[in-house]
XYZ file of C-alpha atoms in Angstrom:
708
model
C 0.001 -0.021 -0.026
C 1.429 3.406 -1.017
C 1.224 6.425 1.173
C -0.434 8.157 -1.749
C -3.251 5.701 -1.387
C -3.732 6.747 2.221
C -5.264 10.130 1.703
C -8.569 11.850 1.326
C -11.607 9.764 2.148
C -9.562 6.621 2.164
C -7.625 7.902 5.116
C -10.729 9.040 6.833
C -12.394 5.705 6.346
C -9.544 4.184 8.238
C -10.012 6.544 11.163
C -12.557 6.057 14.032
C -14.382 9.195 15.021
C -15.660 9.961 18.513
C -19.364 9.866 18.598
C -20.945 12.869 20.115
C -17.807 14.898 20.567
C -16.834 15.178 16.878
C -13.198 14.804 17.819
C -10.738 12.519 16.121
C -7.289 11.682 17.096
C -4.294 9.848 15.788
C -5.101 7.202 18.298
C -8.401 6.667 16.502
C -6.669 5.492 13.368
C -7.691 1.949 12.493
C -5.444 -0.861 13.379
C -5.119 -1.944 9.784
C -4.147 1.612 8.732
C -1.452 1.727 11.330
C -0.118 -1.600 10.280
C -0.010 -0.402 6.735
C 1.905 2.771 7.748
C 4.389 0.756 9.784
C 5.155 -1.453 6.796
C 6.302 1.496 4.697
C 10.101 1.916 4.507
C 10.074 5.694 4.416
C 9.118 8.016 7.230
C 5.463 9.006 7.472
C 3.669 11.356 9.812
C -0.159 11.665 9.801
C -1.513 14.788 11.476
C -5.079 15.536 12.406
C -6.223 18.255 14.671
C -2.626 19.019 15.597
C -1.890 15.488 16.828
C 0.378 13.283 14.794
C 1.050 9.599 14.344
C 4.456 8.572 13.198
C 5.021 5.218 11.639
C 7.603 2.774 12.903
C 10.216 3.943 10.430
C 9.968 7.565 11.640
C 9.857 6.479 15.289
C 12.916 4.329 14.973
C 14.793 7.038 12.905
C 14.113 9.807 15.395
C 14.200 7.664 18.584
C 10.903 9.096 20.034
C 9.293 7.093 22.843
C 5.777 7.102 21.410
C 4.313 7.040 17.983
C 1.787 9.689 19.041
C 3.531 13.070 18.695
C 2.567 16.643 18.224
C 3.353 18.136 14.785
C 5.650 20.609 16.379
C 7.854 17.749 17.509
C 8.774 17.264 13.866
C 10.106 20.851 13.709
C 12.434 19.969 16.543
C 14.023 17.227 14.505
C 14.779 19.489 11.530
C 18.175 21.115 11.016
C 18.196 24.642 12.443
C 19.020 26.083 9.007
C 15.908 24.311 7.587
C 13.432 24.569 10.496
C 12.466 28.230 10.034
C 11.871 28.007 6.397
C 9.827 24.850 6.761
C 7.805 26.489 9.566
C 6.932 29.421 7.299
C 5.837 27.107 4.545
C 3.827 24.915 6.944
C 2.094 27.987 8.471
C 1.053 29.184 5.023
C -0.123 25.676 3.991
C -2.212 25.261 7.140
C -4.412 28.073 5.925
C -4.582 27.165 2.229
C -4.313 23.422 2.364
C -2.013 23.570 -0.597
C 0.315 20.652 -1.224
C 4.049 21.460 -0.830
C 7.439 19.754 -1.114
C 10.644 20.688 0.726
C 14.018 19.187 1.138
C 15.115 19.255 4.771
C 17.682 17.665 6.925
C 16.136 15.480 9.675
C 18.023 14.573 12.831
C 18.602 10.881 13.443
C 18.537 9.454 16.944
C 22.328 9.393 16.934
C 22.522 13.097 16.289
C 23.404 12.848 12.566
C 21.385 14.777 9.955
C 20.235 13.273 6.655
C 18.518 14.897 3.710
C 14.828 13.975 3.140
C 12.290 15.105 0.635
C 9.167 16.047 2.567
C 5.905 15.845 0.623
C 2.877 17.187 2.445
C -0.643 16.338 1.245
C -3.821 17.764 2.822
C -7.379 16.625 3.084
C -10.445 18.280 4.633
C -11.221 17.393 8.226
C -14.763 16.142 7.884
C -15.589 17.213 11.394
C -14.000 20.656 11.213
C -14.633 22.566 8.005
C -11.841 25.116 8.588
C -9.138 22.545 9.317
C -7.083 20.134 7.249
C -5.627 16.847 8.072
C -2.107 16.196 6.674
C -0.063 13.273 5.612
C 3.702 14.020 5.452
C 5.867 11.536 3.636
C 9.654 11.821 4.156
C 11.803 10.090 1.435
C 15.583 9.734 2.031
C 17.358 11.742 -0.722
C 20.599 12.236 1.168
C 23.084 10.837 -1.431
C 21.474 12.701 -4.248
C 21.122 15.945 -2.252
C 24.750 15.859 -1.063
C 26.051 15.187 -4.523
C 23.787 17.922 -5.998
C 24.968 20.502 -3.473
C 28.605 19.462 -3.881
C 28.104 20.037 -7.591
C 26.516 23.421 -6.904
C 29.337 24.387 -4.572
C 31.829 23.298 -7.278
C 30.017 25.388 -9.876
C 29.968 28.346 -7.559
C 33.590 27.883 -6.790
C 34.426 27.556 -10.547
C 32.335 30.568 -11.238
C 34.107 32.548 -8.503
C 37.425 31.342 -9.794
C 36.588 32.474 -13.312
C 35.425 35.809 -11.880
C 38.684 36.299 -10.159
C 40.571 35.942 -13.427
C 41.434 39.156 -15.218
C 41.032 37.319 -18.543
C 37.727 37.531 -20.386
C 36.504 33.969 -20.200
C 33.494 32.706 -22.123
C 31.849 29.305 -22.752
C 30.484 29.335 -26.252
C 28.142 26.957 -28.041
C 29.579 25.368 -31.151
C 27.680 27.869 -33.243
C 29.328 30.827 -31.282
C 26.624 31.850 -28.782
C 27.593 32.818 -25.244
C 26.364 30.339 -22.687
C 28.459 31.681 -19.804
C 30.804 34.550 -19.237
C 32.888 35.585 -16.210
C 32.895 39.067 -14.562
C 35.858 40.387 -16.608
C 34.128 39.274 -19.822
C 30.874 41.042 -18.917
C 32.793 44.298 -18.168
C 34.926 44.055 -21.304
C 32.155 43.120 -23.728
C 28.934 44.382 -22.128
C 30.276 47.310 -20.191
C 29.002 46.346 -16.738
C 29.650 43.600 -14.236
C 26.095 42.618 -13.219
C 24.846 42.127 -16.741
C 24.736 38.422 -17.418
C 22.373 38.219 -20.414
C 23.742 35.122 -22.137
C 22.727 33.644 -25.384
C 23.947 36.522 -27.588
C 26.147 35.925 -30.652
C 29.781 36.419 -29.617
C 30.809 37.621 -33.047
C 28.430 40.540 -32.697
C 30.357 41.691 -29.629
C 33.616 41.849 -31.589
C 34.924 45.008 -33.458
C 33.876 44.710 -37.149
C 37.467 44.537 -38.444
C 38.197 41.250 -36.605
C 34.826 39.446 -36.953
C 36.008 37.437 -39.931
C 38.966 36.177 -37.922
C 36.612 35.323 -35.084
C 34.256 33.403 -37.430
C 37.159 31.304 -38.771
C 38.323 30.644 -35.232
C 34.859 29.398 -34.182
C 34.636 27.145 -37.180
C 38.041 25.686 -36.495
C 37.332 25.160 -32.809
C 33.945 23.523 -33.613
C 35.874 21.008 -35.692
C 37.980 20.065 -32.606
C 41.053 22.258 -33.255
C 42.755 24.723 -30.920
C 42.913 28.160 -32.497
C 44.164 31.563 -31.778
C 43.815 35.106 -33.180
C 44.716 38.625 -32.137
C 42.710 41.803 -32.444
C 42.024 45.187 -30.946
C 38.991 47.098 -29.728
C 38.451 50.811 -29.378
C 36.590 52.305 -26.441
C 36.379 56.088 -26.671
C 39.924 57.302 -27.001
C 41.381 54.107 -25.597
C 42.627 51.216 -27.721
C 42.704 47.699 -26.229
C 44.573 44.767 -27.669
C 43.247 41.200 -27.139
C 44.818 37.745 -27.593
C 41.981 35.248 -28.184
C 42.432 31.483 -27.571
C 39.635 29.096 -28.449
C 39.779 25.452 -27.114
C 37.030 22.896 -27.957
C 35.378 20.849 -25.199
C 34.968 17.333 -26.629
C 32.688 14.540 -25.247
C 33.320 10.823 -25.287
C 31.854 10.501 -28.770
C 34.385 13.077 -30.089
C 31.814 15.760 -30.565
C 32.487 19.429 -29.694
C 29.909 20.230 -27.002
C 31.139 23.743 -26.263
C 34.090 26.045 -26.749
C 36.221 27.593 -24.083
C 37.243 31.049 -25.241
C 39.876 32.926 -23.241
C 40.540 36.550 -24.352
C 43.473 38.121 -22.682
C 44.015 41.915 -22.466
C 47.524 42.346 -23.824
C 47.287 46.150 -24.144
C 50.120 46.828 -21.686
C 52.293 44.174 -23.345
C 51.590 45.579 -26.775
C 52.427 49.115 -25.544
C 55.634 47.832 -24.092
C 56.450 45.955 -27.299
C 55.833 49.082 -29.319
C 58.100 51.073 -27.024
C 60.710 48.371 -27.304
C 60.371 48.408 -31.065
C 60.770 52.156 -31.089
C 63.904 51.894 -28.962
C 65.199 48.982 -31.056
C 64.567 50.854 -34.411
C 65.288 54.414 -33.538
C 68.236 56.301 -32.165
C 67.621 57.861 -28.685
C 69.803 60.882 -29.291
C 68.605 61.999 -32.707
C 65.244 60.235 -33.172
C 66.504 58.833 -36.486
C 66.300 55.216 -37.608
C 69.227 53.198 -36.250
C 71.374 50.674 -38.065
C 68.837 47.899 -37.633
C 65.973 49.786 -39.032
C 68.235 51.282 -41.779
C 69.119 47.802 -43.022
C 65.482 46.766 -43.092
C 64.482 49.895 -44.948
C 67.301 49.471 -47.505
C 66.298 45.823 -48.011
C 62.666 46.779 -48.635
C 63.826 49.647 -50.905
C 65.873 47.248 -53.077
C 62.945 44.818 -53.330
C 60.749 47.627 -54.537
C 63.387 48.953 -56.906
C 63.744 45.502 -58.457
C 60.023 45.402 -58.972
C 59.717 48.931 -60.426
C 63.004 48.883 -62.284
C 64.253 52.067 -60.524
C 67.558 53.055 -58.907
C 68.535 53.697 -55.340
C 71.190 56.043 -54.100
C 72.925 55.587 -50.720
C 75.169 57.820 -48.747
C 77.456 57.147 -45.801
C 78.199 60.348 -43.970
C 81.079 60.776 -41.524
C 81.779 63.854 -39.457
C 85.352 65.080 -39.802
C 87.483 65.080 -36.638
C 84.420 64.425 -34.404
C 86.638 62.826 -31.824
C 88.478 66.252 -31.432
C 85.190 67.898 -30.667
C 84.424 65.459 -27.892
C 87.946 65.736 -26.488
C 88.210 69.573 -26.522
C 84.560 70.710 -25.963
C 83.116 67.611 -24.215
C 80.572 64.995 -25.137
C 77.568 67.388 -24.650
C 78.969 69.523 -27.472
C 79.408 66.398 -29.698
C 75.864 65.338 -28.932
C 74.537 68.804 -29.782
C 76.404 68.632 -33.162
C 74.898 65.252 -33.884
C 71.290 66.514 -33.151
C 71.873 69.552 -35.380
C 73.124 67.465 -38.262
C 70.176 65.076 -37.907
C 67.734 67.969 -38.171
C 69.578 69.326 -41.218
C 69.541 65.903 -42.898
C 65.768 65.594 -42.267
C 65.288 69.068 -43.710
C 67.002 67.959 -46.934
C 64.877 64.809 -47.179
C 61.799 64.305 -49.307
C 59.192 61.509 -49.521
C 61.748 59.292 -51.206
C 64.549 59.908 -48.794
C 65.298 58.052 -45.558
C 67.782 59.253 -42.975
C 69.398 57.136 -40.211
C 72.138 57.366 -37.645
C 74.279 54.161 -37.743
C 76.186 55.029 -34.508
C 78.834 57.410 -33.302
C 79.329 60.130 -35.901
C 78.104 57.899 -38.755
C 74.936 58.693 -40.685
C 73.304 57.092 -43.736
C 70.846 58.347 -46.327
C 68.725 56.274 -48.697
C 67.280 57.907 -51.806
C 64.654 55.753 -53.660
C 62.842 55.971 -56.959
C 65.817 57.658 -58.648
C 65.684 58.086 -62.390
C 69.337 59.192 -62.610
C 72.356 59.827 -60.365
C 71.418 63.590 -60.587
C 68.642 62.862 -58.012
C 71.250 61.680 -55.582
C 73.749 64.488 -56.316
C 71.005 67.067 -55.852
C 70.328 65.888 -52.364
C 74.093 65.707 -51.646
C 74.432 69.330 -52.645
C 71.492 70.237 -50.360
C 73.122 68.466 -47.469
C 76.544 70.100 -48.034
C 74.878 73.491 -48.369
C 72.911 73.000 -45.135
C 76.065 71.969 -43.389
C 77.834 75.200 -44.311
C 75.802 76.976 -41.738
C 77.872 77.445 -38.500
C 77.038 75.378 -35.373
C 77.631 76.937 -31.961
C 77.598 75.440 -28.516
C 77.929 77.529 -25.297
C 79.133 80.450 -27.395
C 81.782 78.350 -29.213
C 81.848 77.583 -32.867
C 81.888 73.832 -33.688
C 83.464 72.552 -36.880
C 80.816 70.405 -38.533
C 82.681 69.304 -41.693
C 81.608 66.054 -43.258
C 82.758 63.452 -45.749
C 80.202 61.569 -47.850
C 80.684 58.203 -49.645
C 78.056 57.283 -52.222
C 76.930 54.150 -54.132
C 74.081 53.448 -56.539
C 71.838 50.385 -56.935
C 71.931 48.472 -59.263
C 74.994 50.046 -60.946
C 77.411 49.427 -58.077
C 75.778 46.553 -56.182
C 72.547 44.454 -56.158
C 72.058 43.728 -52.455
C 72.160 45.377 -49.080
C 75.568 44.202 -48.087
C 77.142 45.032 -51.455
C 75.652 48.541 -51.571
C 76.726 49.334 -48.012
C 80.178 48.011 -48.821
C 80.528 50.207 -51.917
C 79.329 53.352 -50.059
C 81.783 52.592 -47.258
C 84.583 52.032 -49.716
C 83.901 55.415 -51.392
C 83.860 57.091 -47.927
C 87.224 55.517 -46.923
C 88.738 56.474 -50.278
C 87.684 60.065 -49.774
C 89.085 60.160 -46.240
C 92.396 58.592 -47.299
C 92.800 61.271 -50.002
C 91.724 64.182 -47.938
C 88.505 64.812 -46.052
C 85.467 66.894 -47.034
C 82.926 66.737 -49.857
C 81.612 63.545 -51.409
C 82.977 60.694 -53.505
C 80.978 58.421 -55.791
C 81.998 54.821 -55.813
C 84.249 53.509 -58.516
C 85.204 49.850 -59.064
C 88.893 50.730 -58.804
C 88.228 51.726 -55.209
C 87.123 48.280 -54.353
C 90.195 46.789 -55.800
C 92.272 49.166 -53.725
C 90.175 48.461 -50.660
C 90.527 44.629 -51.071
C 94.271 45.124 -51.474
C 94.272 47.115 -48.234
C 92.240 44.369 -46.462
C 94.566 41.650 -47.754
C 97.676 43.570 -46.635
C 96.193 44.018 -43.096
C 95.338 40.298 -43.019
C 98.843 39.423 -44.099
C 100.349 41.798 -41.425
C 98.306 40.000 -38.733
C 99.590 36.674 -39.995
C 103.138 37.988 -39.938
C 102.820 39.081 -36.323
C 100.950 35.883 -35.238
C 103.493 33.569 -36.755
C 106.545 35.693 -35.816
C 107.812 36.063 -39.381
C 109.485 39.451 -39.001
C 113.235 39.563 -39.566
C 115.502 42.604 -39.447
C 117.915 42.985 -42.367
C 120.898 45.353 -42.145
C 122.214 47.687 -44.845
C 125.649 49.089 -44.119
C 126.446 52.840 -44.073
C 129.958 53.484 -45.221
C 132.570 56.182 -45.459
C 132.771 56.983 -49.139
C 136.545 57.381 -49.125
C 137.440 53.857 -47.969
C 134.073 51.992 -47.689
C 134.654 51.387 -43.999
C 131.481 50.574 -42.122
C 130.222 53.467 -39.819
C 126.775 52.002 -39.096
C 123.788 49.946 -40.160
C 120.209 50.782 -41.130
C 117.911 48.093 -39.803
C 115.215 47.363 -42.462
C 112.126 45.316 -41.852
C 111.742 42.081 -43.936
C 109.405 39.145 -43.475
C 109.770 35.567 -44.558
C 106.828 33.617 -46.020
C 105.976 29.933 -45.729
C 108.286 29.191 -48.681
C 111.217 30.944 -47.105
C 111.001 33.812 -49.518
C 111.898 37.297 -48.231
C 109.405 40.098 -48.646
C 109.758 43.871 -48.343
C 107.557 46.021 -46.061
C 105.863 47.493 -49.102
C 103.804 44.347 -49.373
C 102.120 45.259 -46.074
C 102.367 49.061 -46.247
C 98.837 49.502 -44.943
C 99.890 48.032 -41.608
C 101.938 51.140 -40.957
C 98.754 53.220 -41.080
C 97.180 51.118 -38.396
C 98.401 52.038 -34.880
C 97.954 48.626 -33.354
C 99.809 46.807 -36.223
C 102.492 49.497 -36.608
C 103.413 49.430 -33.005
C 103.419 45.690 -32.885
C 105.762 45.563 -35.941
C 107.963 48.092 -34.195
C 108.026 46.187 -30.944
C 109.103 42.960 -32.695
C 111.725 44.769 -34.776
C 113.165 46.465 -31.620
C 113.279 43.161 -29.758
C 115.111 41.387 -32.582
C 117.463 44.263 -33.358
C 118.480 44.586 -29.699
C 118.881 40.823 -29.526
C 121.382 40.985 -32.387
C 123.151 43.973 -30.822
C 123.371 42.302 -27.486
C 124.801 39.157 -29.203
C 127.433 41.201 -31.136
C 128.430 43.021 -27.964
C 128.846 39.829 -26.030
C 130.938 38.364 -28.888
C 133.324 41.308 -28.470
C 132.778 42.828 -31.854
C 133.380 46.464 -32.639
C 129.714 47.330 -32.812
C 128.548 50.345 -34.870
C 125.329 52.331 -34.453
C 122.173 50.895 -35.831
C 119.458 53.235 -37.138
C 115.812 52.239 -36.656
C 112.999 53.630 -38.752
C 110.018 55.053 -36.843
C 106.598 55.369 -38.717
C 104.577 58.503 -38.094
C 101.720 56.645 -36.379
C 103.968 55.252 -33.656
C 104.148 58.691 -32.083
C 100.395 59.245 -31.883
C 99.973 57.892 -28.317
C 102.797 60.086 -26.918
C 104.683 57.193 -25.467
C 107.152 56.178 -28.150
C 110.226 57.362 -26.205
C 109.246 55.529 -22.966
C 108.583 52.249 -24.798
C 111.934 52.427 -26.665
C 113.892 53.295 -23.522
C 112.264 50.357 -21.668
C 113.425 47.947 -24.413
C 116.969 49.372 -24.437
C 117.149 48.786 -20.702
C 115.776 45.293 -20.988
C 118.683 44.345 -23.315
C 121.309 46.656 -21.749
C 121.984 48.356 -25.068
C 124.049 51.645 -24.826
C 122.058 54.591 -26.103
C 124.865 55.814 -28.473
C 124.492 52.559 -30.459
C 120.927 53.456 -31.560
C 119.830 56.042 -34.061
C 116.121 56.870 -34.761
C 115.256 57.701 -38.434
C 112.177 59.767 -39.182
C 110.946 61.261 -42.399
C 110.768 64.999 -42.938
C 107.073 64.730 -43.461
C 106.370 63.543 -39.941
C 107.433 66.933 -38.537
C 104.602 68.718 -40.282
C 101.777 66.257 -39.735
C 99.108 66.182 -36.958
C 100.587 65.056 -33.689
C 104.039 66.575 -34.468
C 104.174 67.828 -30.855
C 104.352 64.278 -29.608
C 107.201 63.673 -32.136
C 109.241 66.660 -30.769
C 108.759 65.607 -27.199
C 109.879 61.991 -27.956
C 112.924 63.080 -29.983
C 114.053 65.475 -27.276
C 113.773 62.905 -24.624
C 115.743 60.338 -26.638
C 118.380 62.940 -27.609
C 118.856 63.743 -23.998
C 119.599 60.077 -23.198
C 122.271 59.902 -26.006
C 120.357 58.437 -29.000
C 121.065 60.003 -32.409
C 118.294 61.398 -34.614
C 118.465 61.105 -38.369
C 116.255 63.028 -40.840
C 115.411 60.691 -43.668
C 114.438 61.850 -47.296
C 115.716 65.351 -46.553
C 114.717 67.854 -49.184
C 111.413 66.254 -50.159
C 109.300 67.842 -47.468
C 108.223 71.421 -46.598
C 110.146 74.051 -44.621
C 113.255 71.911 -44.432
C 115.440 74.659 -43.007
C 112.861 75.334 -40.266
C 113.055 71.718 -39.279
C 116.793 71.799 -38.968
C 116.564 74.855 -36.709
C 113.811 73.641 -34.464
C 114.363 69.942 -34.102
C 117.086 67.863 -32.439
C 118.606 66.392 -35.617
C 122.151 64.797 -35.829
C 122.117 63.559 -39.407
C 120.750 64.412 -42.836
C 119.961 61.725 -45.403
C 119.879 62.813 -49.055
C 116.933 61.096 -50.730
C 117.754 58.419 -53.297
C 115.598 60.219 -55.854
C 118.132 63.083 -55.876
C 121.119 60.737 -55.975
C 119.755 58.719 -58.918
C 119.229 61.873 -61.095
C 122.179 64.081 -60.016
C 124.373 63.104 -63.039
C 121.542 63.716 -65.490
C 120.126 67.006 -64.219
C 122.291 69.967 -63.124
C 119.547 71.373 -60.942
C 119.374 68.108 -58.931
C 123.186 68.009 -58.736
C 123.096 71.541 -57.262
C 120.526 70.429 -54.588
C 122.707 67.531 -53.570
C 125.754 69.748 -53.471
C 123.866 72.294 -51.337
C 122.776 69.640 -48.821
C 126.295 68.212 -48.608
C 127.787 71.623 -47.833
C 124.964 72.490 -45.371
C 125.799 69.591 -43.080
C 129.266 70.770 -41.843
C 127.905 74.263 -41.388
C 125.179 73.003 -39.034
C 127.443 70.384 -37.466
C 125.330 67.603 -38.992
C 126.491 64.405 -40.655
C 125.263 63.881 -44.286
C 124.492 60.482 -45.735
C 123.549 59.896 -49.391
C 121.025 57.062 -50.017
C 120.549 54.766 -53.000
C 124.158 54.867 -54.382
C 124.215 52.262 -57.112
C 127.048 53.245 -59.538
C 130.654 54.382 -59.320
C 129.729 57.537 -61.207
C 127.246 58.449 -58.497
C 129.922 57.678 -55.840
C 132.479 59.925 -57.516
C 130.010 62.745 -57.989
C 129.023 62.641 -54.283
C 132.615 62.661 -53.195
C 133.225 65.623 -55.554
C 130.533 67.737 -53.854
C 131.872 66.934 -50.405
C 129.465 64.163 -49.253
C 131.315 61.982 -46.778
C 129.021 59.084 -46.118
C 126.611 56.890 -48.092
C 124.765 53.606 -48.521
C 123.274 51.681 -51.412
C 123.466 48.668 -53.632
C 126.974 49.685 -54.803
C 128.197 48.641 -51.330
C 125.587 46.138 -50.231
C 122.068 45.245 -50.198
C 120.272 44.801 -46.831
C 121.555 41.518 -45.384
C 120.556 39.060 -42.612
C 122.112 39.429 -39.159
C 124.675 36.649 -39.628
C 126.096 38.467 -42.690
C 126.072 41.787 -40.963
C 128.117 40.163 -38.194
C 130.681 39.080 -40.859
C 130.816 42.713 -42.058
C 131.493 43.929 -38.480
C 134.337 41.576 -38.416
C 135.795 42.667 -41.658
C 134.811 46.368 -40.965
C 134.247 47.107 -44.713
C 131.432 46.683 -47.139
């Protein structure tokens, strides 16, 4: 028998009524009805006129002493969190007699609560028209209720967790409709947090310019593929950048049931990236493109020029003597000059011109869409004219001279590297031949540049493999050929034991590092030979050493030479320094004078080589500590063919004794030259007539024989 069958008139028929009083009680329920109630497994309470009868299941569950209880006793067994709500529902139902259901926790006799579904059914009290009798059935739903509430808690936790995220998180249907969206998503897409009107088309919420990307992403995700796309949205004056990731949620059958869409606000990251890009592509000081951006621009320009069959002009610009400005006026002055030049270059640019600063005092200009080299030269003239205007800093005038090397695509080169190389070659050629103005690239320059590079590479190999060897050419008294000294000349020996002259690596002597390294090795080997000859007891004569102009540029030549002399214990009077006349009129001559005076004080001799070929020769003799004049071989070789040259040689030969200077003629190759030199009073000489430059072991033999 079901409890649903025990209601209405059926229930009443099972109840005894009190004759005469009209009262009915739970105790008046028929015996058969009570037996039927007690057989039911779930809890049942029958209430009439406020008195209740609980079946055996309810009695055993709650642990009450009697099956006859007041309805209020049931309230006592409910969980405190459920009791008040149940009471309110019950009070309302008492008046209306309306059926109701309510899940509540009922306390078991051991104190533990379990969830039950309470279903209350009413039927009219036949003896009291304004009252209802009630049958309350309590079905155990604990496991389902607990699981349901755990699920609800989990959903709330997940929802809270999603709301905590700053990402815009949405759950979409496979056709792109929003079924759930977190707080950040509502704010970002709907403008307010509390709006949760789901079911709208997600694509309609996107900016028009990225809807097509969004549509493709949804299609891809619906097919089970992870997909991603970027986009931006504009709100008022603000621009927001979003990174959208769509991940399909797939069931056991492999069907996409929903799509998880995570949209991340990457605005700050994009702003930082843009700032980084600006700093990586543009020069902080001038605001011009830097080397990286310049190469990218040139690469793009060449691509377009190939397509359009046009030409490109390129300039490398170098400020003349910029280091001197920094050294004398300070780096702020140098920075000021660079900024001024940048503004002037921009002023000369048009829509086809791109200006960049490569670093230091180096600038570059690209001229695109050229129809002829005239387009390039017109801009060059504008730049040079702009640069004629004076630049001042703190009331001081700054020299802003510049040198420009130019190359043209495709005439000179067909790629970025080649074009840059050609422009750089033209610039270096201009600086080697005198600064200022501009120089267009010529193929001959590249051959010269490649030769220079090869010489420098060879020089480094010579140093690395210790292939330098001093050779000695004797200086003789012209009357009797007796040896009065040697000139140490640099030679180097290759892998095939062939001897080479320094002319094969002449560019090394324009490089401070290489020139000073060559000098150091030569000094060490010369002094080793001198030390050996002295130890052998030979009558050692002075040895002259050639000094290249660049060796004096660091103002420490004398100190380095003196340290090496001391290292080998070489007497100062056995060493003579040979310098060319040109060195005394070049930049840095003050360093030369200081070094020569210091060496002269210590007892070293100073010889002026190639005398008569430089400028202001007499001034040099008056102002500098010179001990010996060397008549250049160019005069000696022509003195018997040209009277004017013979007169010059005679003049130098007679000048020596007047100034208490020795005079040595170079390049004597014939007896006729020897006799002519003796005739004009020249006392000393050297040349092939007496001996070529020879290795140390042969020089030692000459020292023993004392004649050449």
